[in-house]
Amino acid sequence: MADPEAEDRKPQSDEARSAFSSPAGVAAPGPAAADEESSTTSEFALPKGLDAPQQAGPEQEGSAFSTPRTYSAKHAPPAFTPATGIPLVSLTKDVPWQDRMRTMLRMPVTERPAPELVHKEDESGPAVPRVLDLTLRIGELLLAGGEGAEDVETAMFAVCRSYGLDRCEPNVTFTLLSISHQPSLVDDPVTASRTVRRRGTDYTRLAAVYRLVDDLSDPETAISLEEAYGRLAEIRRNRHPYPGWVLTASGGLLAGAASVLVGGDAIVFVAAALGAMLGDRLAWLCAGRGLPEFYQFTVAAMPPAAIGVALTLAHVDVNASAVITGGLFALLPGRALVAGVQDGLTGFYITASARLLEVMYFFVGIVSGVLLVLYFGVKLGTQLNPDAGLSLSERPLIQIAASMLLSLTFAILLQQERSTVLAVTLNGGVAWSVYGAMHYAGGISPVASTAVAAGLVGLFGQLLSRYRFASALPYTTAAIGPLLPGSATYFGLLSIAQNEVDKGLVSLTKAAALAMAIAIGVNLGSEISRLFLRLPGGSAGGRRAAKRTRGF
């Protein structure tokens, strides 16, 4: 019979022993203790014997999107600090608010420095939705007035920052404005949008909006939200500075001055003026009937072309081509073209595409109206020779005076303030003088001459606007009027009407090149003007928006 003690002294196999088995002499734990040890534990669980802290208020911090109890929106810490540190940006009055806000706007949100908070009302501050609504209404007036997308976003950003809303992101497209404000990474964002339904050209109203934004951006000027709304309502209610008959007369004088630029005499001046005024009245009649702008441009282009054809059929010894060309000058959408190219150069490609598409539709409307008249004129036996119009007589003094008259009347059509009319008139005279000196005297190509002249227009206009803390549009738009490609457009249309399609397409391509030279020259002149000014953070060596992406 085997000894039990000997059996106990035998070594047990590996299968009989377990690392988790209780040693000999230790009682096995009970069922409750076993269940407790086998339950899953967490390193974030409180040790046994410690009570969980109780929340003082009803708000719980169980969500990552809920605001912590120790967070204060008024004294919010920076959400993110880059590895290279936060760039120092001087938000002083040494430079215009456009440059200060543009520098901040072109930075990513995480790289924008936290400015010194300046509260213009009580400690609680204005309601965020009302500030966003005021910002959108100001942006709507600027965008409807023809301002570039980047300049509209800059003004919207300046309004938000003036009321302490720093973490804002404005977004501007051709017809839609939106803005989003998020106080911190743990707060819910507030977003508002507004649609631009109607557009109108009134640079007096545009200048008033810029003065309002300038006053809001001034840290020494405390303008409450109610006062800002009141001033905005006054701007909307203000009537245009010039009556309707003045605008019609200005359109006629603009066409007459343009006809003199391309070689017309006194009879041509009167004929072009009458044709442009008749076209303007017909366009107003179509607008009152609710017709789209495409048909308005088509109808407005017909009377000058009809008068030119009629003079040729009557065998009047005048340059009929100059009559038709002068009428085209009053219709070409120069500002829309410049704004479209400017938006494309500054990275707003959707808005740029929409603006250029609008320009294309207007141009097609003008082409349709002129081609229709020229086609019937050719069928009636009209002898319109495009080569005769190309031999322009060099009359520098008369042409400079005509260019200044063109800029003056163009400024009136744009509803500019009377204080800016003289400056833009002189700017237009300088532009034509530079173009004439380079093209006629120097023999340089018209595209290069136009680009240089437009660059000077943009340079002088931007410097004048910065000196007066205003928009650059009143100083540049009317000044590029003498440079518009009216003659190249007409000769291209005439060649197409005479079944010379290849020659007409070459002339229209030249007109497109001239238009692009004007737009790029104005934008380049504006950019060069900023190089002469001390910018915020200028010690960094350049504007932060000029980072190279190589297209990706």
Coordinates of C-alpha atoms in Angstrom, one line a residue, residues 374-382:
L374 CA -22.9 96.1 -89.1
Y375 CA -24.3 93.0 -90.8
F376 CA -27.3 95.0 -92.1
G377 CA -25.0 97.9 -93.0
V378 CA -22.8 95.7 -95.1
K379 CA -25.9 94.2 -96.8
L380 CA -27.0 97.8 -97.6
G381 CA -23.6 98.5 -99.3
T382 CA -21.9 100.4 -96.5

